[in-house]
CSV table of C-alpha atoms in Angstrom, one decimal:
chain,number,residue,atom,x,y,z
D,1,UNK,CA,108.7,75.9,83.9
D,2,UNK,CA,110.6,76.1,86.6
D,3,UNK,CA,113.0,79.4,86.4
D,4,UNK,CA,116.3,78.5,86.6
D,5,UNK,CA,119.0,81.4,87.5
D,6,UNK,CA,121.9,80.6,85.5
D,7,UNK,CA,124.9,81.0,88.0
D,8,UNK,CA,123.4,78.6,90.7
D,9,UNK,CA,122.8,76.3,87.8
D,10,UNK,CA,126.4,75.9,86.6
D,11,UNK,CA,127.0,75.8,90.3
D,12,UNK,CA,124.9,72.7,91.0
D,13,UNK,CA,126.1,71.3,87.5
D,14,UNK,CA,130.1,71.4,88.6
D,15,UNK,CA,129.0,70.0,92.0
D,16,UNK,CA,127.7,66.8,90.3
D,17,UNK,CA,130.5,67.0,88.0
D,18,UNK,CA,132.5,66.6,90.9
D,19,UNK,CA,131.3,64.1,92.7
D,20,UNK,CA,130.6,62.0,89.6
D,21,UNK,CA,132.7,63.0,86.5
D,22,UNK,CA,135.9,61.3,87.9
D,23,UNK,CA,138.0,63.6,86.7
D,24,UNK,CA,141.8,63.6,86.7
D,25,UNK,CA,141.9,67.3,87.4
D,26,UNK,CA,139.8,69.8,89.1
D,27,UNK,CA,136.1,71.1,88.3
D,28,UNK,CA,136.6,74.1,89.0
D,29,UNK,CA,139.5,74.3,86.2
D,30,UNK,CA,136.1,73.4,83.7
D,31,UNK,CA,135.1,76.2,81.3
D,32,UNK,CA,131.5,76.5,79.9
D,33,UNK,CA,133.3,74.8,76.6
D,34,UNK,CA,135.8,72.7,78.1
D,35,UNK,CA,134.9,68.8,76.8
D,36,UNK,CA,134.6,66.6,79.8
D,37,UNK,CA,135.2,63.7,77.8
D,38,UNK,CA,138.7,65.2,77.0
D,39,UNK,CA,139.1,66.2,80.0
D,40,UNK,CA,139.5,62.5,81.0
D,41,UNK,CA,135.3,61.6,81.6
D,42,UNK,CA,134.5,58.0,80.3
D,43,UNK,CA,131.3,56.8,78.9
D,44,UNK,CA,130.6,55.3,81.7
D,45,UNK,CA,131.1,58.2,84.2
D,46,UNK,CA,129.1,60.2,81.7
D,47,UNK,CA,126.4,57.9,83.0
D,48,UNK,CA,126.8,58.1,86.2
D,49,UNK,CA,126.7,61.7,86.1
D,50,UNK,CA,124.0,61.6,83.7
D,51,UNK,CA,121.6,60.0,86.8
D,52,UNK,CA,122.8,62.7,89.0
D,53,UNK,CA,121.5,65.5,87.0
D,54,UNK,CA,118.4,63.7,86.6
D,55,UNK,CA,117.7,63.3,90.0
D,56,UNK,CA,120.0,66.9,91.4
D,57,UNK,CA,117.2,68.3,88.9
D,58,UNK,CA,114.6,66.5,88.9
D,59,UNK,CA,114.0,65.6,85.6
D,60,UNK,CA,113.8,63.0,82.9
D,61,UNK,CA,116.4,62.7,80.1
D,62,UNK,CA,114.5,61.4,76.9
D,63,UNK,CA,116.5,58.7,74.7
D,64,UNK,CA,117.3,61.6,71.9
D,65,UNK,CA,119.2,63.0,74.7
D,66,UNK,CA,121.3,60.0,76.0
D,67,UNK,CA,124.4,60.4,73.5
D,68,UNK,CA,128.0,61.7,74.2
D,69,UNK,CA,127.0,64.9,72.7
D,70,UNK,CA,125.1,65.9,75.2
D,71,UNK,CA,126.9,66.0,78.0
D,72,UNK,CA,130.3,67.0,76.6
D,73,UNK,CA,130.2,70.2,78.6
D,74,UNK,CA,129.2,72.1,81.2
D,75,UNK,CA,127.3,74.2,78.2
D,76,UNK,CA,125.9,71.3,76.9
D,77,UNK,CA,124.4,69.7,80.3
D,78,UNK,CA,123.0,72.9,80.7
D,79,UNK,CA,121.6,73.2,77.4
D,80,UNK,CA,120.0,69.6,77.8
D,81,UNK,CA,118.8,70.3,81.0
D,82,UNK,CA,116.0,73.7,79.8
D,83,UNK,CA,115.3,70.8,77.3
D,84,UNK,CA,114.8,68.5,79.8
D,85,UNK,CA,112.8,70.5,81.9
D,86,UNK,CA,110.7,71.2,78.5
D,87,UNK,CA,109.8,68.4,77.9
D,88,UNK,CA,108.3,67.7,81.7
D,89,UNK,CA,105.0,66.9,82.0
D,90,UNK,CA,102.8,68.8,83.3
E,1,UNK,CA,145.2,48.6,40.2
E,2,UNK,CA,145.4,44.8,39.4
E,3,UNK,CA,142.9,42.4,38.9
E,4,UNK,CA,142.7,40.4,42.1
E,5,UNK,CA,141.7,44.3,44.0
E,6,UNK,CA,138.7,44.5,41.7
E,7,UNK,CA,136.7,42.1,42.8
E,8,UNK,CA,133.2,41.1,43.3
E,9,UNK,CA,131.8,39.9,47.2
E,10,UNK,CA,131.1,36.1,45.2
E,11,UNK,CA,134.8,36.3,43.8
E,12,UNK,CA,136.5,37.1,47.4
E,13,UNK,CA,134.1,34.9,49.5
E,14,UNK,CA,134.8,32.0,47.0
E,15,UNK,CA,138.9,33.1,47.6
E,16,UNK,CA,138.4,33.1,50.9
E,17,UNK,CA,137.3,29.6,51.2
E,18,UNK,CA,139.8,28.5,48.7
E,19,UNK,CA,142.5,29.8,51.2
E,20,UNK,CA,141.1,28.1,54.1
E,21,UNK,CA,140.6,24.8,52.5
E,22,UNK,CA,143.6,24.4,50.7
E,23,UNK,CA,146.2,26.2,52.9
E,24,UNK,CA,144.7,27.1,56.6
E,25,UNK,CA,143.0,24.0,56.9
E,26,UNK,CA,146.0,21.3,56.8
E,27,UNK,CA,148.2,23.6,58.4
E,28,UNK,CA,146.0,24.7,61.5
E,29,UNK,CA,147.2,21.8,63.6
E,30,UNK,CA,150.7,22.2,63.3
E,31,UNK,CA,150.3,26.1,63.7
E,32,UNK,CA,148.1,25.5,67.0
E,33,UNK,CA,150.5,23.0,68.4
E,34,UNK,CA,154.0,24.9,67.6
E,35,UNK,CA,151.9,27.9,68.9
E,36,UNK,CA,153.0,30.1,65.1
E,37,UNK,CA,152.7,32.6,63.2
E,38,UNK,CA,149.8,30.9,60.1
E,39,UNK,CA,152.6,31.9,57.8
E,40,UNK,CA,151.3,29.9,54.6
E,41,UNK,CA,147.8,30.8,55.2
E,42,UNK,CA,148.9,34.4,55.4
E,43,UNK,CA,150.7,33.9,52.2
E,44,UNK,CA,147.9,32.9,50.6
E,45,UNK,CA,145.5,35.5,52.2
E,46,UNK,CA,148.0,37.7,50.9
E,47,UNK,CA,147.9,36.4,47.3
E,48,UNK,CA,144.5,36.2,47.4
E,49,UNK,CA,144.1,40.3,48.0
E,50,UNK,CA,142.3,39.5,51.2
E,51,UNK,CA,144.1,42.1,53.0
E,52,UNK,CA,142.4,45.2,51.2
E,53,UNK,CA,139.2,43.6,50.5
E,54,UNK,CA,137.8,46.7,52.3
E,55,UNK,CA,139.4,49.3,51.5
E,56,UNK,CA,137.1,51.6,49.1
E,57,UNK,CA,137.6,51.1,45.2
E,58,UNK,CA,138.8,54.5,44.4
E,59,UNK,CA,141.7,53.9,46.9
E,60,UNK,CA,142.7,50.4,44.8
E,61,UNK,CA,140.6,48.1,47.0
E,62,UNK,CA,137.8,45.7,46.3
E,63,UNK,CA,135.9,47.9,48.2
E,64,UNK,CA,133.6,45.4,50.5
E,65,UNK,CA,131.4,46.0,53.1
E,66,UNK,CA,131.7,44.8,56.7
E,67,UNK,CA,129.3,42.2,56.0
E,68,UNK,CA,131.4,40.3,53.3
E,69,UNK,CA,134.7,40.6,55.4
E,70,UNK,CA,132.4,39.1,58.7
E,71,UNK,CA,131.7,36.7,56.1
E,72,UNK,CA,134.9,35.7,55.0
E,73,UNK,CA,136.3,36.0,58.7
E,74,UNK,CA,133.9,32.7,59.3
E,75,UNK,CA,134.1,31.4,56.3
E,76,UNK,CA,138.4,31.4,57.7
E,77,UNK,CA,137.4,30.3,61.4
E,78,UNK,CA,135.8,27.1,60.3
E,79,UNK,CA,139.7,25.9,59.3
E,80,UNK,CA,141.6,27.8,61.5
E,81,UNK,CA,140.2,30.0,63.7
E,82,UNK,CA,144.1,31.8,64.9
E,83,UNK,CA,143.9,32.8,60.7
E,84,UNK,CA,140.5,34.1,61.2
E,85,UNK,CA,140.9,36.0,64.1
E,86,UNK,CA,144.4,37.3,62.6
E,87,UNK,CA,142.1,38.9,59.4
E,88,UNK,CA,139.3,39.8,61.3
E,89,UNK,CA,142.2,42.0,63.3
E,90,UNK,CA,143.6,43.2,60.4
E,91,UNK,CA,140.4,44.1,59.1
E,92,UNK,CA,139.7,46.1,61.9
E,93,UNK,CA,142.2,48.4,61.4
E,94,UNK,CA,141.6,49.0,57.9
E,95,UNK,CA,138.5,50.0,58.5
E,96,UNK,CA,139.7,52.8,60.9
E,97,UNK,CA,142.7,54.2,58.1
E,98,UNK,CA,139.1,53.6,56.4
E,99,UNK,CA,137.2,55.7,58.7
E,100,UNK,CA,139.3,57.6,59.8
E,101,UNK,CA,142.6,58.1,58.5
E,102,UNK,CA,141.8,61.2,56.1
E,103,UNK,CA,145.3,62.4,56.1
E,104,UNK,CA,148.2,61.9,53.6
E,105,UNK,CA,150.8,59.9,56.0
E,106,UNK,CA,147.4,57.4,56.5
E,107,UNK,CA,146.6,57.4,53.3
E,108,UNK,CA,150.2,56.0,52.4
E,109,UNK,CA,150.1,53.8,54.2
E,110,UNK,CA,146.7,52.6,53.5
E,111,UNK,CA,148.1,52.6,49.8
E,112,UNK,CA,150.6,49.9,50.7
E,113,UNK,CA,147.7,47.7,52.2
E,114,UNK,CA,146.9,47.7,49.0
E,115,UNK,CA,149.9,47.8,46.9
E,116,UNK,CA,152.6,46.1,49.7
E,117,UNK,CA,149.7,43.7,50.8
E,118,UNK,CA,150.6,45.0,54.5
E,119,UNK,CA,149.2,43.0,57.6
E,120,UNK,CA,148.7,45.4,60.1
E,121,UNK,CA,148.5,44.7,63.9
E,122,UNK,CA,146.8,47.0,67.4
E,123,UNK,CA,149.1,47.7,70.4
E,124,UNK,CA,146.4,48.5,73.1
E,125,UNK,CA,146.6,47.3,75.8
E,126,UNK,CA,149.8,47.9,78.3
E,127,UNK,CA,151.0,47.3,81.2
E,128,UNK,CA,149.5,48.7,84.9
E,129,UNK,CA,146.0,50.4,83.2
E,130,UNK,CA,144.7,46.6,84.2
E,131,UNK,CA,143.0,45.8,80.7
E,132,UNK,CA,141.4,49.2,80.0
E,133,UNK,CA,141.7,50.1,76.6
E,134,UNK,CA,140.8,53.3,76.9
E,135,UNK,CA,143.1,54.6,79.1
E,136,UNK,CA,147.2,55.0,78.7
E,137,UNK,CA,150.1,54.8,80.4
E,138,UNK,CA,152.7,55.4,77.6
E,139,UNK,CA,152.8,59.1,76.1
E,140,UNK,CA,154.1,60.7,72.7
E,141,UNK,CA,157.3,62.6,72.7
E,142,UNK,CA,157.7,65.0,69.9
E,143,UNK,CA,160.8,65.7,68.2
E,144,UNK,CA,160.4,67.9,65.6
E,145,UNK,CA,158.5,66.4,62.5
E,146,UNK,CA,158.5,62.9,64.3
E,147,UNK,CA,156.9,61.5,67.6
E,148,UNK,CA,158.6,58.0,69.6
E,149,UNK,CA,156.3,55.7,72.0
E,150,UNK,CA,157.7,53.3,74.3
E,151,UNK,CA,154.9,51.4,75.1
E,152,UNK,CA,154.9,48.1,77.6
E,153,UNK,CA,152.3,46.4,76.0
E,154,UNK,CA,150.6,43.6,77.9
E,155,UNK,CA,149.4,41.7,74.5
E,156,UNK,CA,150.4,42.2,70.9
E,157,UNK,CA,148.9,39.4,68.5
E,158,UNK,CA,151.5,38.7,65.8
E,159,UNK,CA,153.5,41.5,66.6
E,160,UNK,CA,156.6,40.6,65.1
E,161,UNK,CA,154.8,39.4,61.6
E,162,UNK,CA,152.3,43.0,61.1
E,163,UNK,CA,153.8,45.0,58.7
E,164,UNK,CA,152.6,48.0,60.6
E,165,UNK,CA,151.1,48.5,64.6
E,166,UNK,CA,148.6,50.9,65.3
E,167,UNK,CA,149.4,51.8,69.1
E,168,UNK,CA,147.1,53.7,71.4
E,169,UNK,CA,149.4,56.7,73.9
E,170,UNK,CA,148.7,60.0,75.7
E,171,UNK,CA,148.3,62.7,73.2
E,172,UNK,CA,151.8,64.4,75.7
E,173,UNK,CA,153.5,63.9,78.3
E,174,UNK,CA,151.5,66.2,80.7
E,175,UNK,CA,148.0,64.4,78.7
E,176,UNK,CA,145.8,62.4,81.5
E,177,UNK,CA,145.1,59.1,80.9
E,178,UNK,CA,142.4,59.0,78.6
E,179,UNK,CA,143.5,61.9,76.1
E,180,UNK,CA,144.6,59.1,74.4
E,181,UNK,CA,145.7,59.2,70.8
E,182,UNK,CA,145.8,57.0,68.0
E,183,UNK,CA,149.3,56.4,65.8
E,184,UNK,CA,150.5,53.8,62.7
E,185,UNK,CA,154.2,52.6,63.4
E,186,UNK,CA,155.2,51.1,60.2
E,187,UNK,CA,157.3,47.7,61.0
E,188,UNK,CA,161.1,49.4,59.8
E,189,UNK,CA,160.2,52.4,63.0
E,190,UNK,CA,159.2,49.8,65.0
E,191,UNK,CA,161.4,48.3,67.9
E,192,UNK,CA,159.8,45.1,69.5
E,193,UNK,CA,161.2,43.0,72.3
E,194,UNK,CA,159.0,40.4,73.7
E,195,UNK,CA,158.8,40.4,77.5
E,196,UNK,CA,156.6,37.7,78.2
E,197,UNK,CA,155.5,34.0,77.7
E,198,UNK,CA,151.8,33.8,77.2
E,199,UNK,CA,151.7,29.8,76.3
E,200,UNK,CA,147.4,29.7,75.6
E,201,UNK,CA,144.8,27.3,75.8
E,202,UNK,CA,144.0,28.3,72.4
E,203,UNK,CA,144.0,30.8,69.4
E,204,UNK,CA,147.7,29.9,69.6
E,205,UNK,CA,148.8,30.9,66.5
E,206,UNK,CA,148.2,35.1,67.2
E,207,UNK,CA,151.1,34.7,69.1
E,208,UNK,CA,149.5,36.9,71.3
E,209,UNK,CA,152.3,37.6,74.0
E,210,UNK,CA,153.6,40.6,75.9
E,211,UNK,CA,155.9,43.3,74.4
E,212,UNK,CA,158.0,46.5,74.7
E,213,UNK,CA,157.3,48.1,72.0
E,214,UNK,CA,159.7,51.6,70.5
E,215,UNK,CA,158.1,52.6,67.8
E,216,UNK,CA,158.6,56.1,65.8
E,217,UNK,CA,156.5,58.0,63.2
E,218,UNK,CA,156.0,61.2,61.3
E,219,UNK,CA,153.6,63.7,63.1
E,220,UNK,CA,151.3,62.8,60.3
E,221,UNK,CA,150.8,59.4,61.2
E,222,UNK,CA,148.8,60.9,64.4
E,223,UNK,CA,145.0,60.3,63.9
E,224,UNK,CA,143.7,63.4,64.2
E,225,UNK,CA,140.3,62.1,65.4
E,226,UNK,CA,141.0,61.1,69.0
E,227,UNK,CA,141.0,57.8,70.1
E,228,UNK,CA,137.9,58.0,72.0
E,229,UNK,CA,135.8,58.7,68.4
E,230,UNK,CA,137.7,56.2,66.7
E,231,UNK,CA,137.3,53.2,69.5
E,232,UNK,CA,132.9,54.7,69.7
E,233,UNK,CA,132.6,55.0,65.9
E,234,UNK,CA,134.5,52.0,64.1
E,235,UNK,CA,137.2,50.0,65.9
E,236,UNK,CA,134.3,48.6,69.0
E,237,UNK,CA,131.0,47.6,67.0
E,238,UNK,CA,133.8,46.5,64.3
E,239,UNK,CA,135.2,44.3,66.5
E,240,UNK,CA,132.5,42.7,67.9
E,241,UNK,CA,130.7,41.7,64.4
E,242,UNK,CA,134.1,40.3,63.1
E,243,UNK,CA,135.3,38.6,66.1
E,244,UNK,CA,131.6,37.3,66.4
E,245,UNK,CA,132.2,36.1,63.3
E,246,UNK,CA,135.0,33.7,64.2
E,247,UNK,CA,133.2,32.3,67.0
E,248,UNK,CA,129.9,31.8,64.3
E,249,UNK,CA,133.1,30.1,61.9
E,250,UNK,CA,133.9,28.1,64.8
E,251,UNK,CA,130.1,26.5,65.8
E,252,UNK,CA,130.0,26.1,62.4
E,253,UNK,CA,133.4,23.7,61.9
E,254,UNK,CA,131.9,21.9,65.2
E,255,UNK,CA,128.4,21.0,63.8
E,256,UNK,CA,129.3,20.2,60.5
E,257,UNK,CA,131.9,17.1,62.7
E,258,UNK,CA,128.5,16.5,64.8
E,259,UNK,CA,126.4,16.0,61.6
E,260,UNK,CA,128.6,14.0,59.9
E,261,UNK,CA,128.9,11.8,62.9
E,262,UNK,CA,124.9,11.6,63.5
E,263,UNK,CA,124.2,11.1,59.7
E,264,UNK,CA,127.1,7.8,60.2
E,265,UNK,CA,125.1,6.7,62.6
E,266,UNK,CA,121.6,7.2,60.8
E,267,UNK,CA,123.5,5.4,58.1
E,268,UNK,CA,124.0,2.5,60.2
E,269,UNK,CA,120.3,2.2,62.4
E,270,UNK,CA,117.8,4.3,59.9
E,271,UNK,CA,116.6,7.8,60.5
E,272,UNK,CA,114.4,7.5,63.6
E,273,UNK,CA,114.9,9.6,66.6
E,274,UNK,CA,118.1,9.4,68.8
E,275,UNK,CA,119.6,11.8,71.7
E,276,UNK,CA,122.8,13.1,68.8
E,277,UNK,CA,120.3,13.9,66.2
E,278,UNK,CA,118.1,16.0,68.2
E,279,UNK,CA,121.3,17.8,70.2
E,280,UNK,CA,122.1,18.4,66.7
E,281,UNK,CA,118.9,20.0,65.8
E,282,UNK,CA,119.6,22.2,69.2
E,283,UNK,CA,123.0,23.1,68.4
E,284,UNK,CA,121.3,24.2,64.6
E,285,UNK,CA,119.1,26.5,66.2
E,286,UNK,CA,121.7,27.9,68.4
E,287,UNK,CA,124.2,29.0,65.0
E,288,UNK,CA,120.9,29.9,63.0
E,289,UNK,CA,120.5,32.6,66.1
E,290,UNK,CA,124.5,33.1,66.1
E,291,UNK,CA,123.8,34.1,62.6
E,292,UNK,CA,120.8,36.4,62.7
E,293,UNK,CA,122.9,38.4,65.7
E,294,UNK,CA,126.0,39.2,63.5
E,295,UNK,CA,123.8,39.7,60.8
E,296,UNK,CA,121.3,42.0,62.7
E,297,UNK,CA,124.5,43.9,64.3
E,298,UNK,CA,125.9,44.0,61.1
E,299,UNK,CA,122.7,45.9,59.8
E,300,UNK,CA,122.3,48.0,63.2
E,301,UNK,CA,126.3,49.6,62.2
E,302,UNK,CA,125.5,50.7,58.7
E,303,UNK,CA,121.9,52.0,59.7
E,304,UNK,CA,123.5,53.8,63.0
E,305,UNK,CA,124.8,57.5,62.0
E,306,UNK,CA,127.8,57.8,63.6
E,307,UNK,CA,127.6,60.9,66.6
E,308,UNK,CA,124.4,58.1,67.4
E,309,UNK,CA,127.1,55.1,67.6
E,310,UNK,CA,127.9,56.7,71.4
E,311,UNK,CA,124.8,56.6,72.4
E,312,UNK,CA,124.1,53.5,75.6
E,313,UNK,CA,121.1,52.1,73.3
E,314,UNK,CA,123.7,51.0,70.6
E,315,UNK,CA,126.8,49.8,72.8
E,316,UNK,CA,124.6,47.5,74.4
E,317,UNK,CA,123.3,46.4,71.3
E,318,UNK,CA,127.3,45.3,70.5
E,319,UNK,CA,128.1,44.2,74.0
E,320,UNK,CA,125.2,41.8,74.6
E,321,UNK,CA,126.3,40.2,70.3
E,322,UNK,CA,129.8,39.5,71.6
E,323,UNK,CA,128.3,38.3,75.0
E,324,UNK,CA,125.5,36.4,73.6
E,325,UNK,CA,127.4,34.8,70.1
E,326,UNK,CA,130.4,33.6,72.2
E,327,UNK,CA,128.7,32.0,74.6
E,328,UNK,CA,126.7,30.0,72.3
E,329,UNK,CA,129.9,29.1,70.4
E,330,UNK,CA,131.0,27.4,73.3
E,331,UNK,CA,127.7,26.1,73.7
E,332,UNK,CA,127.3,24.5,70.7
E,333,UNK,CA,131.5,23.2,70.2
E,334,UNK,CA,130.6,21.9,73.8
E,335,UNK,CA,127.5,19.9,72.7
E,336,UNK,CA,128.9,19.3,69.4
E,337,UNK,CA,131.3,17.1,71.6
E,338,UNK,CA,128.7,15.3,73.5
E,339,UNK,CA,127.5,14.6,70.3
E,340,UNK,CA,130.2,12.4,69.2
E,341,UNK,CA,131.2,11.0,72.5
E,342,UNK,CA,134.3,9.8,72.4
E,343,UNK,CA,134.9,9.8,68.7
E,344,UNK,CA,135.3,13.8,69.5
E,345,UNK,CA,137.1,13.2,72.7
E,346,UNK,CA,140.1,12.1,71.0
E,347,UNK,CA,142.7,14.6,69.4
E,348,UNK,CA,142.9,13.0,66.0
E,349,UNK,CA,140.5,11.7,63.7
E,350,UNK,CA,137.9,13.9,61.1
E,351,UNK,CA,135.5,14.1,64.7
E,352,UNK,CA,138.7,15.3,67.2
E,353,UNK,CA,137.1,18.6,68.8
E,354,UNK,CA,139.9,19.2,71.3
E,355,UNK,CA,141.3,22.3,69.2
E,356,UNK,CA,138.0,24.2,68.3
E,357,UNK,CA,137.1,24.1,72.1
E,358,UNK,CA,140.5,25.2,73.1
E,359,UNK,CA,140.0,28.2,70.5
E,360,UNK,CA,136.3,28.5,70.9
E,361,UNK,CA,136.9,29.2,74.8
E,362,UNK,CA,138.4,32.8,74.1
E,363,UNK,CA,135.6,34.4,72.9
E,364,UNK,CA,134.3,34.6,75.8
E,365,UNK,CA,137.3,35.2,78.1
E,366,UNK,CA,138.9,37.3,75.9
E,367,UNK,CA,137.3,40.6,77.1
E,368,UNK,CA,135.6,39.0,80.1
E,369,UNK,CA,132.1,38.3,79.1
E,370,UNK,CA,131.0,38.7,83.1
E,371,UNK,CA,133.1,42.1,82.8
E,372,UNK,CA,131.8,43.5,80.0
E,373,UNK,CA,128.2,42.5,80.7
E,374,UNK,CA,128.7,44.3,84.2
E,375,UNK,CA,129.8,47.7,81.8
E,376,UNK,CA,126.2,47.2,79.8
E,377,UNK,CA,124.2,47.2,82.5
E,378,UNK,CA,126.0,50.3,84.1
E,379,UNK,CA,124.7,51.7,80.1
E,380,UNK,CA,121.7,50.3,80.2
E,381,UNK,CA,120.4,52.6,82.8
E,382,UNK,CA,121.1,55.6,80.4
E,383,UNK,CA,118.5,53.7,78.5
E,384,UNK,CA,114.5,55.4,78.5
E,385,UNK,CA,112.9,53.6,75.8
E,386,UNK,CA,112.5,50.0,75.5
């Protein structure tokens, strides 16, 4: 299991959100807990974010994580990435 | 609670059939020709206690479930699609109140749906948004304990005949377009002005035209759940099942005409093979598939925990339902026209297929199937186990 440095991981998550979440405001204004859907991310943009995260972090989210709450905040995304990394086939 | 409201499912469906056959059907041609609200049919729907059929028993309703309401919509649609679609749209708003309106002002409104037999309407679309109901331009204005909203709605159905309208708006003037709330405005607190014409091909009795709305409501009439959540958990799934039930009813009406035509022919020539009879058999099979899809989706809604209703798999399933059933309904009605031939092409007589054809195309163009399929294609990128 790769040891993901939390700060750089958050930076990369923000980069993905900036490119794919299509938020009306700036990604820099988001806190760890900000609800991304309330911040303007649509369900479809959420799918783009999910796919871009898979590409950026070289993981595949399993079906059980492919629900709206999984991508609802930066913290939720980091927790989901950790789970996906744990589930990654050796 | 009166006796009308305390009814079993067979009772309710028998009443729906009575309303359909005795009132909605006889008025359907005129409602269509004049493009007027089906007032006689809705007087009968009201008197039969059908407007509150889905309200839970402990709140004075009949406690019917989605499957019951879907059957009632189908029964009405066999006689008058406009009546059935208005009935369906009302029930979708009732479902939103039942599932998301757990606050005093909204509970009062639901109580009046039962006691005063209120008809609920909806104003989710807006001019300048491009048909995306998940974005709003208008915003709530808070004035003390009250809210006001001014909305240029691109389409409202039966706007002037609804007793209350649930409409979407941005939460505040500073909110982004996707930060939406749903607010219930009673008729007395609504100024509603028709803002354009829409002489539609079919479903003309729904009176779906642009309106400028100015609504006022107590602050407690703003749903505490976000519109995004209400849409995902209740409005979207219930809409697809109930609208599909309307198209199923239209297909059944066309099939009944085609079957009468084939059977009349068989009386003259015997029960040998014929092209129209074989075509009828294929249409009957298609109708059976439509019914199975509606029942399957209804079951899926019941079995899907509320948080999982945002899952791409679930949304895709309901989008498939909408696209498949509405397309099959067009196939069945146009196939029924081929069975009846010139008798169905005439604008009068027992085999006339014109109104059914015009109405059924509403199912594929409203929430356009091509566009919905494009959305579904994107959602399926997030489905991993097939």
